[in-house]
Amino acid sequence: MSSSTMTTDLPPITLLLQEVQTITSSMRRNQRWASTSSSSYASSSNGLPTSLRSGRNPQRGLARAGSKRGRGSGESVDEGDLMVGFIELRRTLSGVKDITSVPPLDLCGPFLALIRSPLTSGPITSLALASLHSMILAILPLYLTPPPVLTAPSTQLQLALAYITSALSQCRFPSSSPQQDELVLLRLLRVIEALVAPLSMSMSSSSQAVGLGCLLDQMGDESVCELLEVGLGMLARARLGEGVRNSAQSCVQDIVRAGFRRLKSLTTDDVERLLSDNKEMTKTGEKVQAKTVAEVQPDIDGTAEDKQQEGKEKGVGTSTSGQTEVHTPMFTPYGLPTILELLRVLIALLNPSDQAHTDSMRLSALAILNSALEIGGASLGNWPELREGVRDEGCRYLFQLTRADSPALLAQSLRTTSTLFSTLLPHLKLQLELFLSYLIDRLTPPNPPPFTPHLQLRQDSSSRPGTPSLGGSKPDGRSTPVNAEPSSSISDSNSVSSTPKPLSHLPPVPNETKELMLDTLTQIALRPSFMVDCWVNFDCSTESEDLFQRLVSFLTRGVYPSAPPRTDGSTNLFEGLDNAQLLSLEIILVFVSSMADRLEQGDEPWPSAGPTPDDLHHAKSRKGVLLEGATLFNNKPKKGIAFLEQQGIIVPDPSGPGTDEERRDLAIAKFLRHSTRLDKRLLGDFISRPDQVGLLKAFIGLFDFKGKSIADAMRELLETFRLPGESHPIERITENFAEHFFSFHPPEIADQDAVHILAYSVIMLNTDQHNPQNRKRMTIEDYKKNLRGVNGGKDFDPGYLAGIHESIKKREIILPEEHAGQHGFEFAWKLMMQRSRTAGQMVICNTATFDEPMFRVAWRPVISAIAYAFTMSASDEHVIQKAITGFRQCASLAGHFKLPEVFDTIVQSLSSATGLLDDTEEGYQMANHPVLEKENQSVTVSPLSIRFGQSYRSQLATVVLFTIANGNGSAIREGWLQIFEMFQTLFLHSLLPAPMLQMEDFLAGTTTIPMKIATPAAAPDRRPEGGLLSTLSSYLLSPYGTSAEALVVETSDGDVENTLVAVDCLSSCKLEELYAEILNLDAEALIPALQAIRTLAEARTTGKLQHRTEGRGETGSPILAPRFEGQLPYDPACVFHLEMMVSLASRNKQNISETWPIIFEYITALLSSAQSYSVLLIERAVVGLLRLCLIVSETPDLRDQLYIALDVLRSLPSTVLNAVSEQLMAGVARILEKDTTVIKNHTEWNLVIALFRATVAHPEASKVTLAIVQKMATSSNGSGRPELTPDNYAGVVALLDEFATAAGAAVAGRQQQHRRSSSIGPQATLGPTVERGLTALDSLYELRNVIPGMMSTSGLGEHDAFNAFWLPPLLVIGKQCVNGCRDIRQRAMAYLQRLLLSPQLLSGDESALPTIFDRVLFPVLEELLKPQVFERDPHGMADTRLKAATLLCKIFLQYVVRLVESGSAVEGLFVRVLDKLERFMRGERDLLNEAGESLKNVVLVMHSSNLLLPPPDQGSGLDDTRSADQKDLWAKSSERIERVLPGFLNEAIPPPRPTQVVPQLPQVPPQEQASEIRAE
């Protein structure tokens, strides 16, 4: 309010003289004004209704009338007397230099007399009021002194103001026209505004500054009430114009604001001192305004004579001469009495049942009350005298007005209600519960649209306590107070509904009304602690409903559209948000924001005066038990009571009097007496059963009927349960009531039987008086007649019976759940006020103590509602920003409270708005989008990047989603599917950062996943051909072939700009950091992440394969088609998924036990159909599997999985295996190098060797394989590389054999090419295959160094050990002696000779010698004799034969000595040697010459060893002394030797002759002969 002080350069005396001049000149000009009939008067205050004049005390009103202030010279005056006053004033002012020397009452007196006079015309009264207005602004402030605090003698200004207010309240003038009258009233209101307006000026006489204040501070309660009377009186006059009434309302509001500002400064001590001072003063009578309410009457206040009689001197008066009486009255500043009376009047005006008050009066009263609460509502709560009226009648009337049909009245009542709760909330606990419940019930549609289960909060209707309802009725038209909501049982099918829901039969709320109510709820809920307060005061209270849960359910549902489906079946579910939905969303977001603020900025400390948080947590859990128990009771009372006893809710007092049964009945009775959640009908039936007599007695015994009439006692009893309908239960109830009531010794009743009869009569009388179908009511005489002689044989006192009759007649005994109209509301309100006496004040604290349980209850529907609003507000940036903030805050709360499922819901909600999910039927496919160089970076312009760059909502959702996920990855579970699907989309459109595009292998290290497009479709009838070249061709063409390249589309500058926006947005998402976090997830989050990737990967691989395998029959039903034999096109996303899965598992080695099955199953599925996929994908699968095997090899518990994986690799088709063999062998080598003991048994080594053998033909992989085997062949214990063991020895030898054999195959192939090109001549250079074959032979030869050690540690016998270790390499080398490659053959022959002549074999077991010939040498010679072998190398095979024959002879010579010494038979061996040599030398002249010498040596050695002896000549007469063996050997061998070496036997070994002395040749020991031969 701005200051209204008027500063003027005109001297005050001059100003006053000018005002006097104006008035008197006007009076002189109008000679007719005094002749106006006194029967037509208008007044300043038409008055308040009679009901408002007096309060609860008939002697009190708005203004106390005891002052009887005088009217100066204005009493019984005519027009001449009125003029005299101005003449006297002019005389008084003559010669006055300081106007403050003249009492202000003398200055105002003539003007006031003119205003009061009923003879003054309207224009003259208007001029007087204008002059008074000028004086108030310019002259009266000169008399200002500091306003008194306590009672003190009145100052001259205070006396003047008292007379001014009195004159204003008595302002009367003849009515001329409505317009003219309203102008006068407006001028009067301006005077009041001047009195109320603040002012600040300096006193001219003393130059002492007076602080900011107003003239109202110089008034007492009486004066202020007079001003209020004037304003309220105008408001009550319906015929006045809207402008006057609005001005009057504004004026009253100014006074009320000033009064409540004073209330804020009042203290209890000040009021007590004022009361004590007032006791010393002479009490004056009460001034009661007598005004009418409906119409303007000519003279409402009575005759002028009555007014003049009221105006007797109070004790001080001012005469026209200015002389003042000696006595000065005491002054008490206005305060609490004024405010108390004002509130009484305003509350009375709000009563909707009072037909005397119009809606316009209620509107004004609401506005005034709202102004009062705005200024001093909080201070009002400090005064019990003031707040009790507001809490009870004020709230009751106000809540009823919120059901008004008038939009203006509804809006103002809702505004006042909002202000009321904002200022007086601590004292309105149950009132807030009622109002919020009413709003929820009223705004909830009768048949709300169905939603998904996660939008529903657990809402048990039995949680609704006994709060009154503002409406609702049963279908049969009977009224029932809604004291408790219908109780729902555990099973919905058995639920018992005690009453219909409130407001269920009211028409739907109009949209405008709905928005008003939601706006009011928004204003109430803006307080940061609002939801906490609801949780603490209601949800944690056993006597209140779960208001927090109801609010969350209501608000989240309110975000969704509530309109019914259209006639065409469609809905408005996706048409944006209306105002009501936005208001619901705003409250939800305020709730979330408040929790987030408490989390980030801290909260308020919990008040020590209230219950502790632990007590509230306990009460919340206890409430759940109570609800369940009440539900059980409302189905089966005994079952409910048993449950409550079991849960410790009903507990007898062990120290109480009586038996155990009586104590139990008392405990049950106390629970039934005070529980508001029980079905009152069932309660009445239960306690009145024959088997519950003890419980009924205990229940009635809880009531205190001392000093109460039987009508009040019955009313109190029957308000707690519904009276049964049968006579016997009623009989039991009345009997026990009579016994208990008579125990209080009522003086009017003779005995207990009289009480019993009287109780019955009260029930009958209540039914008779209030049954709408009963037309003839029982009179008091009838009632007395019916009760004659039943009071101990006498009659009851007539006055006593009359009192009962009157009480029942005026106040119906309302049984629970019986009425719903005004009576029901009044009854329920009374119960609520009774509860409020014990409920205590509302606990208000912005604490974070309960945020976690609140968030756990509310997060799911809250996030769903925010997500819906976000999705439906594509063009509303404000809603988008708010929703995004809500998501972020929910995420921070979920992280703090460790609720991972919240993150999943947020991710799933936001992901759909990003536009990055794959919504195509076949999935996004790689395409050739234009790639441009912009800002030093390659930019791929795709339709998705353009669309994403254009959508602000998509960008914002993406940033928030990844911001939330970044740092909270360990909390995400189900949301990984959406995150990785977005990664997939970004990858396919080249929008992912480079670190996420990499793949690792064993050869090239880290590379980038190729993005080239594959052929559009695979040819189903084309089978991949075998062979190395076809495999290599497939490998090269599959990932990179582009048989159908897409056309390059030209891009516009706008497309490029949108793409750059998309790139910048994704850069701000920090995907690299999120990816780094994903790589280090804990097990709980890692497993869902891997499963999500696998789901996406399977959709693009095995899923597609299965889809192509399935066909459709003629009827359309799926049938199994033949196996798909084509190859799916290369899909880089599949490689991306695979690399990400393997990387995740590799970085989390400690969780390999959990991650291995997920990835292994997928890779196995890929490899089982390897030929159906791109070679690159299969290669990546093999690499990934081997990378995991590296980790698995470190885990002893998973070793068996390693061998299963190797077996899967071994089972790959040869073409596929050959294509991936390079990576395969690199991985296997890495595994073997990492742990040399990882392969332990024969079966496991067979797997590895099988993989080795599959790579022999590969030009690169074979290098790795040979290197491994070479190291194994030359390794020794502790060398850090795989060792040769009995388990792998045979496999290694066989593998080396394959390398050597492969060399021969390579040479044969080359020779065939030479023949085709007519190119003759030997091989020019050694190829890599031959070199590997030679290296393999070298490794075989090197085995000689490790074989002795292996034999010694094998535990085998010498012969078995020879067969196990020496024989395999000898057989392989012998096999290679016939290899088609000359180099291999020659080296094999050399190594075979060295080995067979090595000391290890020569000193070995003699039993192995025949094996050498039978298994090694003879097979070599046999092979060399074959023509097809000879044809392999015709030029070099002859030399090989020569060397083989020579070798045979040498070996035989070396071993024959040992055989002879050991006594072994060599005859057969010798014969076989001869046979081999004979076959070799037959027809071969060169071979005969070279090998003949070796054979000669063999023959000589055999002869010298007495093994080969010729028979004596036949004619010599000598006896043949040879043994049978010698004879046999000679017989078998001589012919063979002769054929090979004709004549040699006769020359070297002649037969013995008897007469001839055989010359003695020098004897050379056989060993020396063998050595010589070996040297040769």
PDB file of N, CA, C and O in Angstrom, residues 601-637:
ATOM      1  N   GLN A 601      21.862 -30.672  -1.460  1.00  0.00           N
ATOM      2  CA  GLN A 601      22.111 -29.477  -0.660  1.00  0.00           C
ATOM      3  C   GLN A 601      21.925 -29.704   0.830  1.00  0.00           C
ATOM      4  O   GLN A 601      22.191 -28.801   1.615  1.00  0.00           O
ATOM      5  N   GLY A 602      21.468 -30.878   1.207  1.00  0.00           N
ATOM      6  CA  GLY A 602      21.253 -31.135   2.625  1.00  0.00           C
ATOM      7  C   GLY A 602      19.812 -30.869   3.004  1.00  0.00           C
ATOM      8  O   GLY A 602      19.045 -30.220   2.286  1.00  0.00           O
ATOM      9  N   ASP A 603      19.426 -31.366   4.154  1.00  0.00           N
ATOM     10  CA  ASP A 603      18.046 -31.226   4.599  1.00  0.00           C
ATOM     11  C   ASP A 603      18.007 -30.581   5.968  1.00  0.00           C
ATOM     12  O   ASP A 603      19.038 -30.273   6.567  1.00  0.00           O
ATOM     13  N   GLU A 604      16.796 -30.375   6.447  1.00  0.00           N
ATOM     14  CA  GLU A 604      16.611 -29.773   7.759  1.00  0.00           C
ATOM     15  C   GLU A 604      16.753 -30.837   8.841  1.00  0.00           C
ATOM     16  O   GLU A 604      16.409 -32.002   8.622  1.00  0.00           O
ATOM     17  N   PRO A 605      17.233 -30.437   9.998  1.00  0.00           N
ATOM     18  CA  PRO A 605      17.293 -31.412  11.097  1.00  0.00           C
ATOM     19  C   PRO A 605      15.895 -31.777  11.577  1.00  0.00           C
ATOM     20  O   PRO A 605      14.974 -30.962  11.528  1.00  0.00           O
ATOM     21  N   TRP A 606      15.758 -32.981  12.018  1.00  0.00           N
ATOM     22  CA  TRP A 606      14.448 -33.458  12.471  1.00  0.00           C
ATOM     23  C   TRP A 606      14.096 -32.781  13.788  1.00  0.00           C
ATOM     24  O   TRP A 606      14.905 -32.701  14.700  1.00  0.00           O
ATOM     25  N   PRO A 607      12.870 -32.269  13.911  1.00  0.00           N
ATOM     26  CA  PRO A 607      12.496 -31.571  15.152  1.00  0.00           C
ATOM     27  C   PRO A 607      12.489 -32.526  16.337  1.00  0.00           C
ATOM     28  O   PRO A 607      11.977 -33.649  16.253  1.00  0.00           O
ATOM     29  N   SER A 608      13.041 -32.065  17.411  1.00  0.00           N
ATOM     30  CA  SER A 608      13.133 -32.921  18.598  1.00  0.00           C
ATOM     31  C   SER A 608      11.786 -33.099  19.281  1.00  0.00           C
ATOM     32  O   SER A 608      11.585 -34.064  20.021  1.00  0.00           O
ATOM     33  N   ALA A 609      10.856 -32.164  19.042  1.00  0.00           N
ATOM     34  CA  ALA A 609       9.572 -32.240  19.737  1.00  0.00           C
ATOM     35  C   ALA A 609       8.667 -33.319  19.169  1.00  0.00           C
ATOM     36  O   ALA A 609       7.796 -33.835  19.875  1.00  0.00           O
ATOM     37  N   GLY A 610       8.840 -33.666  17.905  1.00  0.00           N
ATOM     38  CA  GLY A 610       7.943 -34.627  17.279  1.00  0.00           C
ATOM     39  C   GLY A 610       8.370 -36.057  17.525  1.00  0.00           C
ATOM     40  O   GLY A 610       9.365 -36.340  18.203  1.00  0.00           O
ATOM     41  N   PRO A 611       7.635 -37.004  16.949  1.00  0.00           N
ATOM     42  CA  PRO A 611       8.031 -38.418  17.056  1.00  0.00           C
ATOM     43  C   PRO A 611       9.338 -38.658  16.313  1.00  0.00           C
ATOM     44  O   PRO A 611       9.660 -37.969  15.351  1.00  0.00           O
ATOM     45  N   THR A 612      10.082 -39.627  16.771  1.00  0.00           N
ATOM     46  CA  THR A 612      11.370 -39.915  16.146  1.00  0.00           C
ATOM     47  C   THR A 612      11.138 -40.631  14.816  1.00  0.00           C
ATOM     48  O   THR A 612      10.109 -41.279  14.602  1.00  0.00           O
ATOM     49  N   PRO A 613      12.097 -40.524  13.906  1.00  0.00           N
ATOM     50  CA  PRO A 613      11.944 -41.254  12.637  1.00  0.00           C
ATOM     51  C   PRO A 613      11.778 -42.756  12.824  1.00  0.00           C
ATOM     52  O   PRO A 613      11.035 -43.397  12.073  1.00  0.00           O
ATOM     53  N   ASP A 614      12.452 -43.305  13.818  1.00  0.00           N
ATOM     54  CA  ASP A 614      12.292 -44.741  14.061  1.00  0.00           C
ATOM     55  C   ASP A 614      10.859 -45.073  14.455  1.00  0.00           C
ATOM     56  O   ASP A 614      10.309 -46.105  14.038  1.00  0.00           O
ATOM     57  N   ASP A 615      10.264 -44.196  15.268  1.00  0.00           N
ATOM     58  CA  ASP A 615       8.869 -44.416  15.648  1.00  0.00           C
ATOM     59  C   ASP A 615       7.956 -44.376  14.426  1.00  0.00           C
ATOM     60  O   ASP A 615       7.004 -45.159  14.316  1.00  0.00           O
ATOM     61  N   LEU A 616       8.252 -43.476  13.506  1.00  0.00           N
ATOM     62  CA  LEU A 616       7.423 -43.359  12.316  1.00  0.00           C
ATOM     63  C   LEU A 616       7.600 -44.564  11.391  1.00  0.00           C
ATOM     64  O   LEU A 616       6.630 -45.060  10.808  1.00  0.00           O
ATOM     65  N   HIS A 617       8.847 -45.032  11.275  1.00  0.00           N
ATOM     66  CA  HIS A 617       9.067 -46.247  10.473  1.00  0.00           C
ATOM     67  C   HIS A 617       8.305 -47.428  11.075  1.00  0.00           C
ATOM     68  O   HIS A 617       7.705 -48.236  10.353  1.00  0.00           O
ATOM     69  N   HIS A 618       8.355 -47.510  12.393  1.00  0.00           N
ATOM     70  CA  HIS A 618       7.634 -48.586  13.063  1.00  0.00           C
ATOM     71  C   HIS A 618       6.132 -48.436  12.857  1.00  0.00           C
ATOM     72  O   HIS A 618       5.416 -49.428  12.629  1.00  0.00           O
ATOM     73  N   ALA A 619       5.650 -47.191  12.948  1.00  0.00           N
ATOM     74  CA  ALA A 619       4.218 -46.955  12.751  1.00  0.00           C
ATOM     75  C   ALA A 619       3.799 -47.327  11.339  1.00  0.00           C
ATOM     76  O   ALA A 619       2.693 -47.842  11.122  1.00  0.00           O
ATOM     77  N   LYS A 620       4.671 -47.061  10.370  1.00  0.00           N
ATOM     78  CA  LYS A 620       4.345 -47.408   8.985  1.00  0.00           C
ATOM     79  C   LYS A 620       4.216 -48.916   8.812  1.00  0.00           C
ATOM     80  O   LYS A 620       3.270 -49.397   8.169  1.00  0.00           O
ATOM     81  N   SER A 621       5.146 -49.642   9.382  1.00  0.00           N
ATOM     82  CA  SER A 621       5.052 -51.100   9.282  1.00  0.00           C
ATOM     83  C   SER A 621       3.857 -51.626  10.080  1.00  0.00           C
ATOM     84  O   SER A 621       3.174 -52.564   9.647  1.00  0.00           O
ATOM     85  N   ARG A 622       3.603 -51.007  11.240  1.00  0.00           N
ATOM     86  CA  ARG A 622       2.445 -51.410  12.050  1.00  0.00           C
ATOM     87  C   ARG A 622       1.142 -51.111  11.301  1.00  0.00           C
ATOM     88  O   ARG A 622       0.176 -51.867  11.380  1.00  0.00           O
ATOM     89  N   LYS A 623       1.151 -50.019  10.558  1.00  0.00           N
ATOM     90  CA  LYS A 623      -0.046 -49.658   9.796  1.00  0.00           C
ATOM     91  C   LYS A 623      -0.366 -50.726   8.766  1.00  0.00           C
ATOM     92  O   LYS A 623      -1.537 -51.051   8.540  1.00  0.00           O
ATOM     93  N   GLY A 624       0.661 -51.254   8.138  1.00  0.00           N
ATOM     94  CA  GLY A 624       0.417 -52.316   7.175  1.00  0.00           C
ATOM     95  C   GLY A 624      -0.248 -53.525   7.816  1.00  0.00           C
ATOM     96  O   GLY A 624      -1.156 -54.131   7.239  1.00  0.00           O
ATOM     97  N   VAL A 625       0.203 -53.852   9.025  1.00  0.00           N
ATOM     98  CA  VAL A 625      -0.411 -54.975   9.738  1.00  0.00           C
ATOM     99  C   VAL A 625      -1.856 -54.645  10.100  1.00  0.00           C
ATOM    100  O   VAL A 625      -2.762 -55.481   9.971  1.00  0.00           O
ATOM    101  N   LEU A 626      -2.081 -53.406  10.533  1.00  0.00           N
ATOM    102  CA  LEU A 626      -3.438 -52.997  10.889  1.00  0.00           C
ATOM    103  C   LEU A 626      -4.381 -53.058   9.685  1.00  0.00           C
ATOM    104  O   LEU A 626      -5.530 -53.496   9.795  1.00  0.00           O
ATOM    105  N   LEU A 627      -3.875 -52.617   8.552  1.00  0.00           N
ATOM    106  CA  LEU A 627      -4.704 -52.656   7.344  1.00  0.00           C
ATOM    107  C   LEU A 627      -5.080 -54.083   6.984  1.00  0.00           C
ATOM    108  O   LEU A 627      -6.235 -54.372   6.636  1.00  0.00           O
ATOM    109  N   GLU A 628      -4.103 -54.957   7.073  1.00  0.00           N
ATOM    110  CA  GLU A 628      -4.391 -56.354   6.763  1.00  0.00           C
ATOM    111  C   GLU A 628      -5.357 -56.947   7.765  1.00  0.00           C
ATOM    112  O   GLU A 628      -6.288 -57.677   7.402  1.00  0.00           O
ATOM    113  N   GLY A 629      -5.141 -56.600   9.040  1.00  0.00           N
ATOM    114  CA  GLY A 629      -6.051 -57.098  10.064  1.00  0.00           C
ATOM    115  C   GLY A 629      -7.459 -56.559   9.893  1.00  0.00           C
ATOM    116  O   GLY A 629      -8.449 -57.289  10.065  1.00  0.00           O
ATOM    117  N   ALA A 630      -7.575 -55.268   9.560  1.00  0.00           N
ATOM    118  CA  ALA A 630      -8.896 -54.681   9.344  1.00  0.00           C
ATOM    119  C   ALA A 630      -9.585 -55.322   8.149  1.00  0.00           C
ATOM    120  O   ALA A 630     -10.802 -55.573   8.160  1.00  0.00           O
ATOM    121  N   THR A 631      -8.810 -55.603   7.111  1.00  0.00           N
ATOM    122  CA  THR A 631      -9.388 -56.261   5.937  1.00  0.00           C
ATOM    123  C   THR A 631      -9.899 -57.643   6.295  1.00  0.00           C
ATOM    124  O   THR A 631     -10.999 -58.046   5.889  1.00  0.00           O
ATOM    125  N   LEU A 632      -9.115 -58.372   7.073  1.00  0.00           N
ATOM    126  CA  LEU A 632      -9.564 -59.699   7.509  1.00  0.00           C
ATOM    127  C   LEU A 632     -10.798 -59.593   8.390  1.00  0.00           C
ATOM    128  O   LEU A 632     -11.733 -60.401   8.266  1.00  0.00           O
ATOM    129  N   PHE A 633     -10.828 -58.604   9.268  1.00  0.00           N
ATOM    130  CA  PHE A 633     -11.991 -58.433  10.147  1.00  0.00           C
ATOM    131  C   PHE A 633     -13.235 -58.126   9.326  1.00  0.00           C
ATOM    132  O   PHE A 633     -14.327 -58.634   9.617  1.00  0.00           O
ATOM    133  N   ASN A 634     -13.101 -57.304   8.323  1.00  0.00           N
ATOM    134  CA  ASN A 634     -14.256 -56.927   7.515  1.00  0.00           C
ATOM    135  C   ASN A 634     -14.760 -58.075   6.660  1.00  0.00           C
ATOM    136  O   ASN A 634     -15.834 -57.980   6.071  1.00  0.00           O
ATOM    137  N   ASN A 635     -13.976 -59.147   6.562  1.00  0.00           N
ATOM    138  CA  ASN A 635     -14.440 -60.366   5.909  1.00  0.00           C
ATOM    139  C   ASN A 635     -14.960 -61.365   6.943  1.00  0.00           C
ATOM    140  O   ASN A 635     -16.087 -61.837   6.852  1.00  0.00           O
ATOM    141  N   LYS A 636     -14.078 -61.669   7.902  1.00  0.00           N
ATOM    142  CA  LYS A 636     -14.431 -62.587   8.987  1.00  0.00           C
ATOM    143  C   LYS A 636     -13.850 -62.012  10.270  1.00  0.00           C
ATOM    144  O   LYS A 636     -12.633 -62.072  10.485  1.00  0.00           O
ATOM    145  N   PRO A 637     -14.701 -61.439  11.110  1.00  0.00           N
ATOM    146  CA  PRO A 637     -14.183 -60.743  12.306  1.00  0.00           C
ATOM    147  C   PRO A 637     -13.277 -61.599  13.177  1.00  0.00           C
ATOM    148  O   PRO A 637     -12.241 -61.133  13.636  1.00  0.00           O
TER     149      PRO A 637
END
